[in-house]
Amino acid sequence: MKTLGTASAAPGEIDTGRLQVGETRDGGEFGLPVAVVNGAADGPTLYVQAVSDGDELNGLGVLQRAIPQIPPADLSGTILVVGIVNYHAFQVAEHRNPIDDTKMNRTYPGDESGTSSERIAAATFEAASRADLILDLHQGSTSQMLNEVRVRCGQRHRLHDECLELAKVFGCGHVLDQKGPDGQLARAGPDEGIPTIDPELGGCVGWDEESIRYGVEGVFNVLRYYGFLDGDVDLTPQTRATGFDRYGSPSGGLVRFRKELGDAVEVGDVIFEVTDPFGQLKAEVTADDRGVFWRSRRLPQVATGEYVCSVGTDVDEF
């Protein structure tokens, strides 16, 4: 039997349940929705989680579509799944955990006696630590963003090559290979010797079917490449950025983009303009470096200094 929380599956079976973490403000227990897919044959273990940030739902859409398609009788190994990590934020459709005003993906490996977010991180990290590979499904919050995979361990980490290979197998087409902030699962996992990636499946309000499709294909690529399921994976070249330029607005007004997601950017290219409410040009912003137009805000109105977009830099293919 393989278990996670109250989910318990014999070989060749799947079960769902709850991973109890604490109590809500009315004293009632709450648990994170979990699933265990236990293959009929022995093999490695994959850990997958989604909704670490409460408004990032594409990962949950991936799980909702992918898990029913995985036949336990044909699976070698085990898949451990936490469907909704940031329980409290998910309930109110917010990015951060409202109980402690914390971004969950800055609290790993967690603390079982700590804050609300640290306790959830500790419980999910215990499950993740049982795995041979970790997928932490995200999206670019409500911004508009490429479908990409993030490798966050840093290029000098002993597991960097394994994480980069996992990112290529997942196969979104774009990879950000840049050391992430402390407390990210995609940093804590490799520190425990487990290749870990952070697929950022686009960005939207709610969920986006195209990004979910990328995620479902990515999950099955991983399952086939690493021997959980039979089948071949055609590894395709990925566009990698190791740097990230962020651009703010030099003035208040309305943004008009001159680049679309995925466009090549050269030094001096106009990437966006700012106009007044009547269409008169107030400012134009040009690229400092060559790269790929990676991410942009969704709403057009901006104040002076407000974030507008990002360009992935130091780009190559691998």
PDB file of C-alpha atoms in Angstrom:
ATOM      1  CA  MET A   1       0.000   0.000   0.000  1.00  0.00           C
ATOM      2  CA  LYS A   2       1.095   3.561  -0.743  1.00  0.00           C
ATOM      3  CA  THR A   3      -0.440   6.346   1.327  1.00  0.00           C
ATOM      4  CA  LEU A   4      -0.646  10.127   1.484  1.00  0.00           C
ATOM      5  CA  GLY A   5      -2.874  11.527   4.180  1.00  0.00           C
ATOM      6  CA  THR A   6      -6.089   9.517   4.165  1.00  0.00           C
ATOM      7  CA  ALA A   7      -5.515   8.313   0.579  1.00  0.00           C
ATOM      8  CA  SER A   8      -4.284   4.718   0.436  1.00  0.00           C
ATOM      9  CA  ALA A   9      -3.860   2.702  -2.763  1.00  0.00           C
ATOM     10  CA  ALA A  10      -2.844  -0.897  -3.312  1.00  0.00           C
ATOM     11  CA  PRO A  11      -0.747  -1.796  -6.375  1.00  0.00           C
ATOM     12  CA  GLY A  12      -2.728  -1.089  -9.536  1.00  0.00           C
ATOM     13  CA  GLU A  13      -5.127   1.276  -7.755  1.00  0.00           C
ATOM     14  CA  ILE A  14      -5.806   4.985  -7.253  1.00  0.00           C
ATOM     15  CA  ASP A  15      -7.281   6.629  -4.169  1.00  0.00           C
ATOM     16  CA  THR A  16      -8.055  10.166  -3.067  1.00  0.00           C
ATOM     17  CA  GLY A  17      -8.298  11.711   0.358  1.00  0.00           C
ATOM     18  CA  ARG A  18      -7.150  14.583   2.551  1.00  0.00           C
ATOM     19  CA  LEU A  19      -3.847  15.559   4.124  1.00  0.00           C
ATOM     20  CA  GLN A  20      -4.818  17.085   7.459  1.00  0.00           C
ATOM     21  CA  VAL A  21      -2.790  20.179   8.296  1.00  0.00           C
ATOM     22  CA  GLY A  22      -4.657  22.223  10.921  1.00  0.00           C
ATOM     23  CA  GLU A  23      -7.884  23.923  11.841  1.00  0.00           C
ATOM     24  CA  THR A  24      -9.812  26.837  10.383  1.00  0.00           C
ATOM     25  CA  ARG A  25     -10.898  29.855  12.423  1.00  0.00           C
ATOM     26  CA  ASP A  26     -14.070  28.119  13.590  1.00  0.00           C
ATOM     27  CA  GLY A  27     -12.062  25.216  15.017  1.00  0.00           C
ATOM     28  CA  GLY A  28     -12.912  22.777  12.250  1.00  0.00           C
ATOM     29  CA  GLU A  29     -10.190  20.591  10.763  1.00  0.00           C
ATOM     30  CA  PHE A  30      -9.122  21.190   7.191  1.00  0.00           C
ATOM     31  CA  GLY A  31      -7.112  19.021   4.849  1.00  0.00           C
ATOM     32  CA  LEU A  32      -5.514  19.407   1.451  1.00  0.00           C
ATOM     33  CA  PRO A  33      -6.990  17.259  -1.362  1.00  0.00           C
ATOM     34  CA  VAL A  34      -4.546  14.489  -2.236  1.00  0.00           C
ATOM     35  CA  ALA A  35      -4.328  11.492  -4.528  1.00  0.00           C
ATOM     36  CA  VAL A  36      -2.149   8.401  -4.707  1.00  0.00           C
ATOM     37  CA  VAL A  37      -1.702   6.528  -7.984  1.00  0.00           C
ATOM     38  CA  ASN A  38       0.021   3.243  -7.141  1.00  0.00           C
ATOM     39  CA  GLY A  39       1.331   1.404 -10.175  1.00  0.00           C
ATOM     40  CA  ALA A  40       0.908  -2.315 -10.628  1.00  0.00           C
ATOM     41  CA  ALA A  41       4.699  -2.618 -11.045  1.00  0.00           C
ATOM     42  CA  ASP A  42       7.531  -1.250  -8.925  1.00  0.00           C
ATOM     43  CA  GLY A  43       9.255   1.907 -10.057  1.00  0.00           C
ATOM     44  CA  PRO A  44      10.192   5.473  -9.107  1.00  0.00           C
ATOM     45  CA  THR A  45       8.012   8.009  -7.299  1.00  0.00           C
ATOM     46  CA  LEU A  46       6.799  11.307  -8.742  1.00  0.00           C
ATOM     47  CA  TYR A  47       5.417  14.080  -6.521  1.00  0.00           C
ATOM     48  CA  VAL A  48       3.174  16.712  -8.124  1.00  0.00           C
ATOM     49  CA  GLN A  49       1.498  19.701  -6.490  1.00  0.00           C
ATOM     50  CA  ALA A  50      -0.576  22.671  -7.643  1.00  0.00           C
ATOM     51  CA  VAL A  51      -2.061  25.938  -6.321  1.00  0.00           C
ATOM     52  CA  SER A  52       0.849  26.869  -4.083  1.00  0.00           C
ATOM     53  CA  ASP A  53      -0.351  30.379  -4.928  1.00  0.00           C
ATOM     54  CA  GLY A  54      -4.093  30.625  -4.442  1.00  0.00           C
ATOM     55  CA  ASP A  55      -4.949  32.395  -7.706  1.00  0.00           C
ATOM     56  CA  GLU A  56      -2.780  30.149  -9.923  1.00  0.00           C
ATOM     57  CA  LEU A  57      -5.271  27.555 -11.119  1.00  0.00           C
ATOM     58  CA  ASN A  58      -3.834  26.177 -14.366  1.00  0.00           C
ATOM     59  CA  GLY A  59      -1.911  23.532 -12.434  1.00  0.00           C
ATOM     60  CA  LEU A  60      -5.135  22.305 -10.858  1.00  0.00           C
ATOM     61  CA  GLY A  61      -6.625  22.152 -14.353  1.00  0.00           C
ATOM     62  CA  VAL A  62      -3.689  19.961 -15.391  1.00  0.00           C
ATOM     63  CA  LEU A  63      -4.285  17.551 -12.514  1.00  0.00           C
ATOM     64  CA  GLN A  64      -8.026  17.455 -13.124  1.00  0.00           C
ATOM     65  CA  ARG A  65      -7.423  16.328 -16.699  1.00  0.00           C
ATOM     66  CA  ALA A  66      -4.250  14.247 -16.326  1.00  0.00           C
ATOM     67  CA  ILE A  67      -4.944  12.085 -13.274  1.00  0.00           C
ATOM     68  CA  PRO A  68      -8.033  10.339 -14.730  1.00  0.00           C
ATOM     69  CA  GLN A  69      -5.983   9.468 -17.837  1.00  0.00           C
ATOM     70  CA  ILE A  70      -3.248   7.631 -15.911  1.00  0.00           C
ATOM     71  CA  PRO A  71      -3.992   3.866 -15.830  1.00  0.00           C
ATOM     72  CA  PRO A  72      -2.609   2.437 -12.544  1.00  0.00           C
ATOM     73  CA  ALA A  73      -2.515  -1.035 -14.090  1.00  0.00           C
ATOM     74  CA  ASP A  74      -0.013   0.211 -16.698  1.00  0.00           C
ATOM     75  CA  LEU A  75       2.027   2.356 -14.304  1.00  0.00           C
ATOM     76  CA  SER A  76       5.421   1.428 -12.902  1.00  0.00           C
ATOM     77  CA  GLY A  77       5.987   3.307  -9.667  1.00  0.00           C
ATOM     78  CA  THR A  78       3.912   5.786  -7.697  1.00  0.00           C
ATOM     79  CA  ILE A  79       2.494   9.270  -8.187  1.00  0.00           C
ATOM     80  CA  LEU A  80       1.790  11.359  -5.078  1.00  0.00           C
ATOM     81  CA  VAL A  81      -0.413  14.400  -5.712  1.00  0.00           C
ATOM     82  CA  VAL A  82      -1.435  17.416  -3.647  1.00  0.00           C
ATOM     83  CA  GLY A  83      -4.119  19.156  -5.668  1.00  0.00           C
ATOM     84  CA  ILE A  84      -4.469  22.401  -3.694  1.00  0.00           C
ATOM     85  CA  VAL A  85      -1.554  23.456  -1.491  1.00  0.00           C
ATOM     86  CA  ASN A  86      -2.538  26.989  -0.475  1.00  0.00           C
ATOM     87  CA  TYR A  87      -5.890  25.992   1.015  1.00  0.00           C
ATOM     88  CA  HIS A  88      -6.850  29.325   2.596  1.00  0.00           C
ATOM     89  CA  ALA A  89      -5.852  31.464  -0.401  1.00  0.00           C
ATOM     90  CA  PHE A  90      -7.706  29.169  -2.789  1.00  0.00           C
ATOM     91  CA  GLN A  91     -10.932  29.643  -0.810  1.00  0.00           C
ATOM     92  CA  VAL A  92     -10.835  33.411  -1.362  1.00  0.00           C
ATOM     93  CA  ALA A  93      -9.077  33.382  -4.781  1.00  0.00           C
ATOM     94  CA  GLU A  94      -6.070  35.324  -3.513  1.00  0.00           C
ATOM     95  CA  HIS A  95      -2.375  34.870  -4.248  1.00  0.00           C
ATOM     96  CA  ARG A  96      -1.094  34.851  -0.669  1.00  0.00           C
ATOM     97  CA  ASN A  97      -2.296  32.878   2.331  1.00  0.00           C
ATOM     98  CA  PRO A  98      -4.659  35.350   4.058  1.00  0.00           C
ATOM     99  CA  ILE A  99      -4.147  33.703   7.444  1.00  0.00           C
ATOM    100  CA  ASP A 100      -0.545  34.907   7.705  1.00  0.00           C
ATOM    101  CA  ASP A 101      -0.272  37.162   4.621  1.00  0.00           C
ATOM    102  CA  THR A 102       2.486  34.946   3.242  1.00  0.00           C
ATOM    103  CA  LYS A 103       3.472  33.759  -0.211  1.00  0.00           C
ATOM    104  CA  MET A 104       3.475  30.001   0.246  1.00  0.00           C
ATOM    105  CA  ASN A 105       6.302  29.348  -2.197  1.00  0.00           C
ATOM    106  CA  ARG A 106       8.736  31.221   0.050  1.00  0.00           C
ATOM    107  CA  THR A 107       8.283  28.944   3.072  1.00  0.00           C
ATOM    108  CA  TYR A 108       9.831  25.599   2.047  1.00  0.00           C
ATOM    109  CA  PRO A 109      10.914  23.285   3.580  1.00  0.00           C
ATOM    110  CA  GLY A 110       8.488  24.588   6.172  1.00  0.00           C
ATOM    111  CA  ASP A 111       8.086  24.244   9.925  1.00  0.00           C
ATOM    112  CA  GLU A 112       5.498  21.908  11.446  1.00  0.00           C
ATOM    113  CA  SER A 113       5.237  24.208  14.491  1.00  0.00           C
ATOM    114  CA  GLY A 114       5.373  27.491  12.565  1.00  0.00           C
ATOM    115  CA  THR A 115       2.922  29.806  10.819  1.00  0.00           C
ATOM    116  CA  SER A 116      -0.017  28.564   8.782  1.00  0.00           C
ATOM    117  CA  SER A 117       2.007  28.614   5.564  1.00  0.00           C
ATOM    118  CA  GLU A 118       5.056  27.010   7.174  1.00  0.00           C
ATOM    119  CA  ARG A 119       2.932  24.160   8.531  1.00  0.00           C
ATOM    120  CA  ILE A 120       1.385  23.498   5.121  1.00  0.00           C
ATOM    121  CA  ALA A 121       4.841  23.671   3.520  1.00  0.00           C
ATOM    122  CA  ALA A 122       6.214  21.190   6.062  1.00  0.00           C
ATOM    123  CA  ALA A 123       3.373  18.718   5.461  1.00  0.00           C
ATOM    124  CA  THR A 124       3.680  18.874   1.682  1.00  0.00           C
ATOM    125  CA  PHE A 125       7.481  18.825   1.759  1.00  0.00           C
ATOM    126  CA  GLU A 126       7.404  15.622   3.799  1.00  0.00           C
ATOM    127  CA  ALA A 127       5.397  14.046   0.966  1.00  0.00           C
ATOM    128  CA  ALA A 128       7.645  15.553  -1.714  1.00  0.00           C
ATOM    129  CA  SER A 129      10.740  14.228   0.048  1.00  0.00           C
ATOM    130  CA  ARG A 130       9.522  10.676  -0.586  1.00  0.00           C
ATOM    131  CA  ALA A 131       9.799  11.206  -4.352  1.00  0.00           C
ATOM    132  CA  ASP A 132      12.499  10.810  -6.995  1.00  0.00           C
ATOM    133  CA  LEU A 133      11.185  13.764  -9.037  1.00  0.00           C
ATOM    134  CA  ILE A 134       9.110  16.836  -8.132  1.00  0.00           C
ATOM    135  CA  LEU A 135       6.785  18.948 -10.301  1.00  0.00           C
ATOM    136  CA  ASP A 136       5.494  22.147  -8.675  1.00  0.00           C
ATOM    137  CA  LEU A 137       2.819  23.464 -11.060  1.00  0.00           C
ATOM    138  CA  HIS A 138       2.425  27.252 -11.197  1.00  0.00           C
ATOM    139  CA  GLN A 139       1.366  30.006 -13.582  1.00  0.00           C
ATOM    140  CA  GLY A 140       2.280  33.664 -13.897  1.00  0.00           C
ATOM    141  CA  SER A 141      -0.529  34.633 -11.523  1.00  0.00           C
ATOM    142  CA  THR A 142      -2.929  36.897 -13.421  1.00  0.00           C
ATOM    143  CA  SER A 143      -0.236  38.395 -15.677  1.00  0.00           C
ATOM    144  CA  GLN A 144       0.120  37.371 -19.304  1.00  0.00           C
ATOM    145  CA  MET A 145       3.117  35.064 -19.651  1.00  0.00           C
ATOM    146  CA  LEU A 146       4.727  32.459 -21.865  1.00  0.00           C
ATOM    147  CA  ASN A 147       4.291  28.816 -21.046  1.00  0.00           C
ATOM    148  CA  GLU A 148       7.642  28.055 -19.472  1.00  0.00           C
ATOM    149  CA  VAL A 149       9.484  25.886 -16.971  1.00  0.00           C
ATOM    150  CA  ARG A 150      11.674  27.352 -14.255  1.00  0.00           C
ATOM    151  CA  VAL A 151      14.859  25.751 -13.003  1.00  0.00           C
ATOM    152  CA  ARG A 152      15.500  27.501  -9.700  1.00  0.00           C
ATOM    153  CA  CYS A 153      18.367  25.603  -8.046  1.00  0.00           C
ATOM    154  CA  GLY A 154      21.093  27.749  -9.626  1.00  0.00           C
ATOM    155  CA  GLN A 155      23.609  26.761 -12.273  1.00  0.00           C
ATOM    156  CA  ARG A 156      26.285  25.784  -9.735  1.00  0.00           C
ATOM    157  CA  HIS A 157      24.015  23.390  -7.857  1.00  0.00           C
ATOM    158  CA  ARG A 158      25.029  19.727  -7.974  1.00  0.00           C
ATOM    159  CA  LEU A 159      21.577  18.814  -9.361  1.00  0.00           C
ATOM    160  CA  HIS A 160      21.428  21.566 -11.968  1.00  0.00           C
ATOM    161  CA  ASP A 161      21.923  19.260 -14.964  1.00  0.00           C
ATOM    162  CA  GLU A 162      19.243  16.850 -13.713  1.00  0.00           C
ATOM    163  CA  CYS A 163      16.784  19.702 -13.166  1.00  0.00           C
ATOM    164  CA  LEU A 164      17.546  21.148 -16.605  1.00  0.00           C
ATOM    165  CA  GLU A 165      16.985  17.733 -18.177  1.00  0.00           C
ATOM    166  CA  LEU A 166      13.633  17.440 -16.368  1.00  0.00           C
ATOM    167  CA  ALA A 167      12.669  20.879 -17.689  1.00  0.00           C
ATOM    168  CA  LYS A 168      13.519  19.831 -21.241  1.00  0.00           C
ATOM    169  CA  VAL A 169      11.492  16.646 -20.863  1.00  0.00           C
ATOM    170  CA  PHE A 170       8.467  18.598 -19.620  1.00  0.00           C
ATOM    171  CA  GLY A 171       8.806  20.537 -22.852  1.00  0.00           C
ATOM    172  CA  CYS A 172       6.923  23.833 -22.675  1.00  0.00           C
ATOM    173  CA  GLY A 173       9.324  25.370 -25.196  1.00  0.00           C
ATOM    174  CA  HIS A 174      10.773  28.046 -22.894  1.00  0.00           C
ATOM    175  CA  VAL A 175      12.915  27.655 -19.778  1.00  0.00           C
ATOM    176  CA  LEU A 176      13.992  30.254 -17.234  1.00  0.00           C
ATOM    177  CA  ASP A 177      17.245  28.918 -15.769  1.00  0.00           C
ATOM    178  CA  GLN A 178      17.862  31.293 -12.889  1.00  0.00           C
ATOM    179  CA  LYS A 179      18.414  30.735  -9.181  1.00  0.00           C
ATOM    180  CA  GLY A 180      15.211  31.449  -7.303  1.00  0.00           C
ATOM    181  CA  PRO A 181      14.498  33.042  -3.918  1.00  0.00           C
ATOM    182  CA  ASP A 182      14.965  31.160  -0.679  1.00  0.00           C
ATOM    183  CA  GLY A 183      11.918  29.122   0.321  1.00  0.00           C
ATOM    184  CA  GLN A 184      10.869  27.942  -3.127  1.00  0.00           C
ATOM    185  CA  LEU A 185      10.084  24.245  -3.453  1.00  0.00           C
ATOM    186  CA  ALA A 186      12.138  24.232  -6.655  1.00  0.00           C
ATOM    187  CA  ARG A 187      15.152  25.170  -4.515  1.00  0.00           C
ATOM    188  CA  ALA A 188      14.375  23.064  -1.442  1.00  0.00           C
ATOM    189  CA  GLY A 189      13.808  19.893  -3.482  1.00  0.00           C
ATOM    190  CA  PRO A 190      17.237  19.862  -5.160  1.00  0.00           C
ATOM    191  CA  ASP A 191      18.867  20.609  -1.797  1.00  0.00           C
ATOM    192  CA  GLU A 192      17.394  17.273  -0.684  1.00  0.00           C
ATOM    193  CA  GLY A 193      18.801  15.561  -3.767  1.00  0.00           C
ATOM    194  CA  ILE A 194      15.532  15.513  -5.747  1.00  0.00           C
ATOM    195  CA  PRO A 195      15.374  17.026  -9.259  1.00  0.00           C
ATOM    196  CA  THR A 196      12.614  19.646  -9.116  1.00  0.00           C
ATOM    197  CA  ILE A 197      11.105  22.042 -11.628  1.00  0.00           C
ATOM    198  CA  ASP A 198       8.545  24.812 -11.475  1.00  0.00           C
ATOM    199  CA  PRO A 199       6.406  24.805 -14.657  1.00  0.00           C
ATOM    200  CA  GLU A 200       4.859  28.263 -15.056  1.00  0.00           C
ATOM    201  CA  LEU A 201       1.881  27.488 -17.258  1.00  0.00           C
ATOM    202  CA  GLY A 202       1.043  30.810 -18.829  1.00  0.00           C
ATOM    203  CA  GLY A 203      -0.875  33.410 -16.887  1.00  0.00           C
ATOM    204  CA  CYS A 204      -4.568  34.156 -16.760  1.00  0.00           C
ATOM    205  CA  VAL A 205      -7.607  34.935 -14.648  1.00  0.00           C
ATOM    206  CA  GLY A 206      -9.066  31.541 -13.790  1.00  0.00           C
ATOM    207  CA  TRP A 207      -7.569  28.957 -16.089  1.00  0.00           C
ATOM    208  CA  ASP A 208      -6.513  28.735 -19.702  1.00  0.00           C
ATOM    209  CA  GLU A 209      -7.075  25.611 -21.798  1.00  0.00           C
ATOM    210  CA  GLU A 210      -3.992  26.059 -23.983  1.00  0.00           C
ATOM    211  CA  SER A 211      -1.692  26.336 -20.966  1.00  0.00           C
ATOM    212  CA  ILE A 212      -3.416  23.375 -19.312  1.00  0.00           C
ATOM    213  CA  ARG A 213      -2.800  21.345 -22.477  1.00  0.00           C
ATOM    214  CA  TYR A 214       0.922  22.170 -22.261  1.00  0.00           C
ATOM    215  CA  GLY A 215       0.888  20.997 -18.664  1.00  0.00           C
ATOM    216  CA  VAL A 216      -0.913  17.730 -19.362  1.00  0.00           C
ATOM    217  CA  GLU A 217       1.512  16.934 -22.183  1.00  0.00           C
ATOM    218  CA  GLY A 218       4.400  17.830 -19.888  1.00  0.00           C
ATOM    219  CA  VAL A 219       3.226  15.467 -17.150  1.00  0.00           C
ATOM    220  CA  PHE A 220       2.891  12.595 -19.608  1.00  0.00           C
ATOM    221  CA  ASN A 221       6.289  13.408 -21.122  1.00  0.00           C
ATOM    222  CA  VAL A 222       7.785  13.010 -17.648  1.00  0.00           C
ATOM    223  CA  LEU A 223       5.897   9.780 -16.975  1.00  0.00           C
ATOM    224  CA  ARG A 224       7.105   8.228 -20.225  1.00  0.00           C
ATOM    225  CA  TYR A 225      10.686   9.492 -20.221  1.00  0.00           C
ATOM    226  CA  TYR A 226      11.384   8.368 -16.647  1.00  0.00           C
ATOM    227  CA  GLY A 227       9.815   4.952 -17.045  1.00  0.00           C
ATOM    228  CA  PHE A 228       6.492   5.309 -15.235  1.00  0.00           C
ATOM    229  CA  LEU A 229       4.609   4.582 -18.478  1.00  0.00           C
ATOM    230  CA  ASP A 230       5.640   2.967 -21.732  1.00  0.00           C
ATOM    231  CA  GLY A 231       6.234   5.247 -24.685  1.00  0.00           C
ATOM    232  CA  ASP A 232       8.824   7.456 -26.291  1.00  0.00           C
ATOM    233  CA  VAL A 233       9.374  11.182 -25.794  1.00  0.00           C
ATOM    234  CA  ASP A 234      10.653  13.378 -28.607  1.00  0.00           C
ATOM    235  CA  LEU A 235      12.898  15.896 -26.866  1.00  0.00           C
ATOM    236  CA  THR A 236      12.747  19.206 -28.728  1.00  0.00           C
ATOM    237  CA  PRO A 237      15.114  22.179 -28.350  1.00  0.00           C
ATOM    238  CA  GLN A 238      14.064  24.602 -25.621  1.00  0.00           C
ATOM    239  CA  THR A 239      14.633  28.353 -25.629  1.00  0.00           C
ATOM    240  CA  ARG A 240      16.459  29.155 -22.409  1.00  0.00           C
ATOM    241  CA  ALA A 241      16.845  32.505 -20.672  1.00  0.00           C
ATOM    242  CA  THR A 242      19.222  32.887 -17.742  1.00  0.00           C
ATOM    243  CA  GLY A 243      18.428  36.541 -17.078  1.00  0.00           C
ATOM    244  CA  PHE A 244      15.288  38.628 -16.663  1.00  0.00           C
ATOM    245  CA  ASP A 245      14.859  42.364 -17.309  1.00  0.00           C
ATOM    246  CA  ARG A 246      11.826  43.958 -15.642  1.00  0.00           C
ATOM    247  CA  TYR A 247      10.406  47.213 -16.970  1.00  0.00           C
ATOM    248  CA  GLY A 248       8.310  49.756 -15.120  1.00  0.00           C
ATOM    249  CA  SER A 249       6.413  52.708 -16.501  1.00  0.00           C
ATOM    250  CA  PRO A 250       8.188  56.080 -16.604  1.00  0.00           C
ATOM    251  CA  SER A 251       4.858  57.884 -16.317  1.00  0.00           C
ATOM    252  CA  GLY A 252       1.226  57.336 -15.520  1.00  0.00           C
ATOM    253  CA  GLY A 253      -1.243  56.519 -18.259  1.00  0.00           C
ATOM    254  CA  LEU A 254      -2.270  53.659 -20.531  1.00  0.00           C
ATOM    255  CA  VAL A 255       0.140  51.051 -21.904  1.00  0.00           C
ATOM    256  CA  ARG A 256       0.279  50.131 -25.576  1.00  0.00           C
ATOM    257  CA  PHE A 257       2.543  47.113 -26.237  1.00  0.00           C
ATOM    258  CA  ARG A 258       4.731  46.936 -29.329  1.00  0.00           C
ATOM    259  CA  LYS A 259       5.820  43.336 -28.689  1.00  0.00           C
ATOM    260  CA  GLU A 260       3.838  40.150 -28.191  1.00  0.00           C
ATOM    261  CA  LEU A 261       4.685  37.208 -25.958  1.00  0.00           C
ATOM    262  CA  GLY A 262       7.460  35.149 -27.524  1.00  0.00           C
ATOM    263  CA  ASP A 263       8.675  37.906 -29.848  1.00  0.00           C
ATOM    264  CA  ALA A 264      12.413  38.399 -30.270  1.00  0.00           C
ATOM    265  CA  VAL A 265      13.649  41.653 -28.765  1.00  0.00           C
ATOM    266  CA  GLU A 266      16.736  43.554 -29.868  1.00  0.00           C
ATOM    267  CA  VAL A 267      18.525  46.343 -28.036  1.00  0.00           C
ATOM    268  CA  GLY A 268      16.700  49.615 -28.687  1.00  0.00           C
ATOM    269  CA  ASP A 269      13.428  48.024 -29.810  1.00  0.00           C
ATOM    270  CA  VAL A 270      10.348  49.824 -28.537  1.00  0.00           C
ATOM    271  CA  ILE A 271       8.600  47.346 -26.270  1.00  0.00           C
ATOM    272  CA  PHE A 272       5.762  49.582 -25.072  1.00  0.00           C
ATOM    273  CA  GLU A 273       4.382  53.091 -25.146  1.00  0.00           C
ATOM    274  CA  VAL A 274       2.440  55.064 -22.560  1.00  0.00           C
ATOM    275  CA  THR A 275      -0.342  57.403 -23.654  1.00  0.00           C
ATOM    276  CA  ASP A 276      -2.739  59.744 -21.913  1.00  0.00           C
ATOM    277  CA  PRO A 277      -6.490  58.961 -21.875  1.00  0.00           C
ATOM    278  CA  PHE A 278      -6.847  60.683 -25.253  1.00  0.00           C
ATOM    279  CA  GLY A 279      -4.146  58.731 -27.058  1.00  0.00           C
ATOM    280  CA  GLN A 280      -1.374  61.315 -26.885  1.00  0.00           C
ATOM    281  CA  LEU A 281       2.066  59.751 -26.506  1.00  0.00           C
ATOM    282  CA  LYS A 282       3.700  60.413 -23.140  1.00  0.00           C
ATOM    283  CA  ALA A 283       6.624  57.973 -23.184  1.00  0.00           C
ATOM    284  CA  GLU A 284       8.119  55.044 -25.010  1.00  0.00           C
ATOM    285  CA  VAL A 285      10.304  52.382 -23.425  1.00  0.00           C
ATOM    286  CA  THR A 286      13.044  50.555 -25.326  1.00  0.00           C
ATOM    287  CA  ALA A 287      14.860  47.309 -24.608  1.00  0.00           C
ATOM    288  CA  ASP A 288      18.173  47.426 -22.765  1.00  0.00           C
ATOM    289  CA  ASP A 289      19.186  43.922 -23.879  1.00  0.00           C
ATOM    290  CA  ARG A 290      18.335  41.410 -26.582  1.00  0.00           C
ATOM    291  CA  GLY A 291      16.073  38.561 -25.595  1.00  0.00           C
ATOM    292  CA  VAL A 292      12.485  37.295 -25.681  1.00  0.00           C
ATOM    293  CA  PHE A 293       9.337  39.177 -24.662  1.00  0.00           C
ATOM    294  CA  TRP A 294       8.371  36.993 -21.709  1.00  0.00           C
ATOM    295  CA  ARG A 295       5.679  38.491 -19.494  1.00  0.00           C
ATOM    296  CA  SER A 296       3.379  41.506 -19.373  1.00  0.00           C
ATOM    297  CA  ARG A 297       0.728  43.050 -17.211  1.00  0.00           C
ATOM    298  CA  ARG A 298      -2.871  42.383 -18.161  1.00  0.00           C
ATOM    299  CA  LEU A 299      -4.542  45.725 -17.424  1.00  0.00           C
ATOM    300  CA  PRO A 300      -3.421  48.759 -19.441  1.00  0.00           C
ATOM    301  CA  GLN A 301      -3.541  51.440 -16.753  1.00  0.00           C
ATOM    302  CA  VAL A 302      -0.282  52.190 -14.924  1.00  0.00           C
ATOM    303  CA  ALA A 303       1.089  54.643 -12.401  1.00  0.00           C
ATOM    304  CA  THR A 304       4.624  56.006 -12.520  1.00  0.00           C
ATOM    305  CA  GLY A 305       7.043  53.201 -11.694  1.00  0.00           C
ATOM    306  CA  GLU A 306       4.436  50.437 -11.874  1.00  0.00           C
ATOM    307  CA  TYR A 307       5.460  47.056 -13.335  1.00  0.00           C
ATOM    308  CA  VAL A 308       4.683  46.648 -17.048  1.00  0.00           C
ATOM    309  CA  CYS A 309       6.586  43.708 -18.542  1.00  0.00           C
ATOM    310  CA  SER A 310       9.643  41.454 -18.507  1.00  0.00           C
ATOM    311  CA  VAL A 311      12.141  40.331 -21.149  1.00  0.00           C
ATOM    312  CA  GLY A 312      14.070  37.075 -20.831  1.00  0.00           C
ATOM    313  CA  THR A 313      17.749  37.741 -21.554  1.00  0.00           C
ATOM    314  CA  ASP A 314      20.981  35.813 -22.132  1.00  0.00           C
ATOM    315  CA  VAL A 315      19.015  33.505 -24.420  1.00  0.00           C
ATOM    316  CA  ASP A 316      20.207  30.276 -26.006  1.00  0.00           C
ATOM    317  CA  GLU A 317      18.845  26.856 -27.015  1.00  0.00           C
ATOM    318  CA  PHE A 318      19.556  23.524 -25.430  1.00  0.00           C
TER     319      PHE A 318
END
